[in-house]
PDB file of C-alpha atoms in Angstrom:
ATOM      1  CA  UNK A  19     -16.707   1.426 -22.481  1.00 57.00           C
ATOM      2  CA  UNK A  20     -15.800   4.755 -20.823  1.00 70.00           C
ATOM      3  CA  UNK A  21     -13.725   6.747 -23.133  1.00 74.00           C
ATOM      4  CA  UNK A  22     -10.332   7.224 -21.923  1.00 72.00           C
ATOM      5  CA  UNK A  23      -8.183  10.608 -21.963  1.00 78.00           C
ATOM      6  CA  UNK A  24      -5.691   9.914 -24.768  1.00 80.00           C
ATOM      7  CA  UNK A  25      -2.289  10.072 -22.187  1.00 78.00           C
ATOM      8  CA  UNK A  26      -3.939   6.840 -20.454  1.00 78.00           C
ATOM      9  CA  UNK A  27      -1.962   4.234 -22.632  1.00 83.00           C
ATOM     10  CA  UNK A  28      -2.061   0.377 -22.462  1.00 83.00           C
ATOM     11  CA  UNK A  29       1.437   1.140 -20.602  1.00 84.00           C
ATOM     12  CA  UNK A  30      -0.587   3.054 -17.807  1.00 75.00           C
ATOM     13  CA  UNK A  31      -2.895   0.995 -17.379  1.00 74.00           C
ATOM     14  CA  UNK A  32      -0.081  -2.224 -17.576  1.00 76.00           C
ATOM     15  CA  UNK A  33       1.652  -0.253 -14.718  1.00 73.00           C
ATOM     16  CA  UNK A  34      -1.130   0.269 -12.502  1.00 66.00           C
ATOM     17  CA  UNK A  35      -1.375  -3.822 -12.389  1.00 67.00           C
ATOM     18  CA  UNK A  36       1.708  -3.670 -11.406  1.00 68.00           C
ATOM     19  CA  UNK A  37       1.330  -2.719  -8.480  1.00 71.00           C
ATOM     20  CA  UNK A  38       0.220  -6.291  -6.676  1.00 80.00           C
ATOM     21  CA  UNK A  39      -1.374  -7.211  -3.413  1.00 89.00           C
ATOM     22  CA  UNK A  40      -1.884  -4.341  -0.807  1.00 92.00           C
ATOM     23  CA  UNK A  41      -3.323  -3.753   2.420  1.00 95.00           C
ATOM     24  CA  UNK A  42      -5.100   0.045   2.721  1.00 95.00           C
ATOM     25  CA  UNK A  43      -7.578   1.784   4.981  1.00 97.00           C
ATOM     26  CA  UNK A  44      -9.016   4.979   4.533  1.00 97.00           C
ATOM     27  CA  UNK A  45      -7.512   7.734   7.460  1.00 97.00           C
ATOM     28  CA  UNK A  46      -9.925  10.630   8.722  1.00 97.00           C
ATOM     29  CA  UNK A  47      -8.527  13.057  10.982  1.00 97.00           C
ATOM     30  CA  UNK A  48      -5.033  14.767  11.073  1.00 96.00           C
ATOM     31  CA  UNK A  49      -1.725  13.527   9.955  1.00 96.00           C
ATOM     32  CA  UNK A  50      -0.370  13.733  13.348  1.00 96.00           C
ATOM     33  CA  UNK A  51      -2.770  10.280  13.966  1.00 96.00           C
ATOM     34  CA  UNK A  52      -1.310   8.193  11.364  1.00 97.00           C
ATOM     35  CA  UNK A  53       0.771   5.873  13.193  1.00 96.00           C
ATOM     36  CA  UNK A  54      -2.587   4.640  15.171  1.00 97.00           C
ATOM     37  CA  UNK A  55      -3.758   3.790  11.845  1.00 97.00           C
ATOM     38  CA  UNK A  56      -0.720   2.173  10.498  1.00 97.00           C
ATOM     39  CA  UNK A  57      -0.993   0.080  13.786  1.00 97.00           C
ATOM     40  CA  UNK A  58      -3.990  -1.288  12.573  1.00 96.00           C
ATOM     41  CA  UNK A  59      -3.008  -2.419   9.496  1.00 96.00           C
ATOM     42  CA  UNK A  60       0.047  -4.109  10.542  1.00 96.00           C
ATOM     43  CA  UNK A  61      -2.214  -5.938  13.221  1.00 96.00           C
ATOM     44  CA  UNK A  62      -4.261  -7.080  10.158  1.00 96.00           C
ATOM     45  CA  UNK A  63      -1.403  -7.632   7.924  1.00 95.00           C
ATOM     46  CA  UNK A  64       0.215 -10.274  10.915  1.00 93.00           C
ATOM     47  CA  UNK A  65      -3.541 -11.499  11.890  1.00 93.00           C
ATOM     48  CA  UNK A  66      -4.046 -12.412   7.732  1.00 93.00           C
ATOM     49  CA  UNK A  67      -0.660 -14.250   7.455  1.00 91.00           C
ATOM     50  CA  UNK A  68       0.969 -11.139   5.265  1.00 93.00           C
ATOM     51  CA  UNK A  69       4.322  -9.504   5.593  1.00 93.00           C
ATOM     52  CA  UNK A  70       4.879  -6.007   4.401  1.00 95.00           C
ATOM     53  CA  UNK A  71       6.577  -6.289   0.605  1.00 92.00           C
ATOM     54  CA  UNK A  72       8.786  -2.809   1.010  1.00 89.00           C
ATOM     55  CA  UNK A  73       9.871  -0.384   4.128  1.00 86.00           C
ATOM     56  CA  UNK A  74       7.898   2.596   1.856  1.00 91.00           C
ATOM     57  CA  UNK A  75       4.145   2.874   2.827  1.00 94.00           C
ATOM     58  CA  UNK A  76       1.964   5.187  -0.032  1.00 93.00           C
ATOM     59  CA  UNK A  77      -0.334   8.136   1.443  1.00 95.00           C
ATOM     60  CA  UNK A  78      -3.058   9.575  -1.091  1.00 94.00           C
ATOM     61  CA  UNK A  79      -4.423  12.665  -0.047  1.00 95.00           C
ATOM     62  CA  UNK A  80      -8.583  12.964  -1.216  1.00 95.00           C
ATOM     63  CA  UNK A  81      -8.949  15.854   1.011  1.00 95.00           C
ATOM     64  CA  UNK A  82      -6.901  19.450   0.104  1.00 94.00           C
ATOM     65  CA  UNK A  83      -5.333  20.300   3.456  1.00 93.00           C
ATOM     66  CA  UNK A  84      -5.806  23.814   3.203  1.00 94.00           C
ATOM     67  CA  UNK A  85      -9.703  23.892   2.648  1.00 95.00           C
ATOM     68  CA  UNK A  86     -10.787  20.962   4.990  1.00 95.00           C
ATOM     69  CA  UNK A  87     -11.387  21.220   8.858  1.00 96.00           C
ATOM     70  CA  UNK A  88      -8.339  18.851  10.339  1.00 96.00           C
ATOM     71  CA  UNK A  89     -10.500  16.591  12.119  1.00 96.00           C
ATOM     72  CA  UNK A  90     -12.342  15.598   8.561  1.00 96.00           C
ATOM     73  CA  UNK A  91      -9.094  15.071   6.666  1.00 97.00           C
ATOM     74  CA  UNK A  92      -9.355  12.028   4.376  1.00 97.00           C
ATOM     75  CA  UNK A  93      -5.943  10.159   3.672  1.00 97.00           C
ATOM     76  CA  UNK A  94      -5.680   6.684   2.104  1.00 96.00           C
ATOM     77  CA  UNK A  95      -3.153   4.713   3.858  1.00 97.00           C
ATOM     78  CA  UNK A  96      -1.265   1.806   1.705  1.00 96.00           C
ATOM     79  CA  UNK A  97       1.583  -1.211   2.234  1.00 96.00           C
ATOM     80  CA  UNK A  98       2.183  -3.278  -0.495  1.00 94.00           C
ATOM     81  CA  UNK A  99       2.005  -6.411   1.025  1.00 94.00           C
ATOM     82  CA  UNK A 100       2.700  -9.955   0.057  1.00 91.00           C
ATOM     83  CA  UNK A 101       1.540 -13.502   1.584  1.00 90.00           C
ATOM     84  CA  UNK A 102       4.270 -14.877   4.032  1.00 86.00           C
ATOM     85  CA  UNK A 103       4.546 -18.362   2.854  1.00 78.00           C
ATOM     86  CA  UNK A 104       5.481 -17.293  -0.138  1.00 63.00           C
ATOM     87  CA  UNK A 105       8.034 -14.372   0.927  1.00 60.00           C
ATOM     88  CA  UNK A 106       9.323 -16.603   2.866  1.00 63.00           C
ATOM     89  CA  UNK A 107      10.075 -19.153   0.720  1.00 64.00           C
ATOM     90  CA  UNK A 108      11.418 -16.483  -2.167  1.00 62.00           C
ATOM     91  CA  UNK A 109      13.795 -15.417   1.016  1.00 60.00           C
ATOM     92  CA  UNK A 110      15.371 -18.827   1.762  1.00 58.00           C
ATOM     93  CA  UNK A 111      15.683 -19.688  -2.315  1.00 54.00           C
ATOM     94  CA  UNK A 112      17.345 -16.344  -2.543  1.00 53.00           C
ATOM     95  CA  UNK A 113      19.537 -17.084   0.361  1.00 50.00           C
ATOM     96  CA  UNK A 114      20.743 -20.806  -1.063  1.00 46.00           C
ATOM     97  CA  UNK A 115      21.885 -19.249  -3.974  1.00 49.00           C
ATOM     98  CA  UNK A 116      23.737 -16.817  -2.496  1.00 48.00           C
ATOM     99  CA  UNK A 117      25.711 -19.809  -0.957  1.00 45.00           C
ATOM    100  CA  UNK A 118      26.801 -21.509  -3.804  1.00 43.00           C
TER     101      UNK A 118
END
């Protein structure tokens, strides 16, 4: 096993599982040409029967802004997603309850 620096608890790693189904792609080029990219993956989310979990997306930056050419920018894109047969039916048994 690799060792582990001593702040990564069992409650780290319990709370990166945590985390649950997502869709990501990896984007290269400037900020400014992020929607395109989000575009995509909400074309794959619908084509892959998924509906976005949360109206928050996640960005992770690998590349440092102020040493890296624009056009070479790397930027992980990520949705938590989850499947839509399931949201929905976690929608309508939260809605019947509401009515009683």
């Amino acid at each position: 096993m690799i060792r582990q620096p001593n702040f990564v608890t069992q409650e780290v790693v319990d709370k990166a599982f945590e985390y649950g189904l997502a869709v990501q792609m990896m984007h290269i080029g400037s900020y400014d040409n992020e929607p395109q990219s989000f575009e995509l993956m909400k074309e794959f989310i619908e084509d892959n029967n998924l509906e976005i979990a949360t109206l928050i997306h996640r960005e992770i930056y690998i590349s440092d802004a102020r040493k890296c050419e624009v056009s070479k920018l790397k930027t992980f894109l990520r949705y938590r997603v989850v499947i839509k047969i399931i949201f929905n039916c976690i929608k309508k048994a939260t809605y019947n309850v509401a009515l009683l």
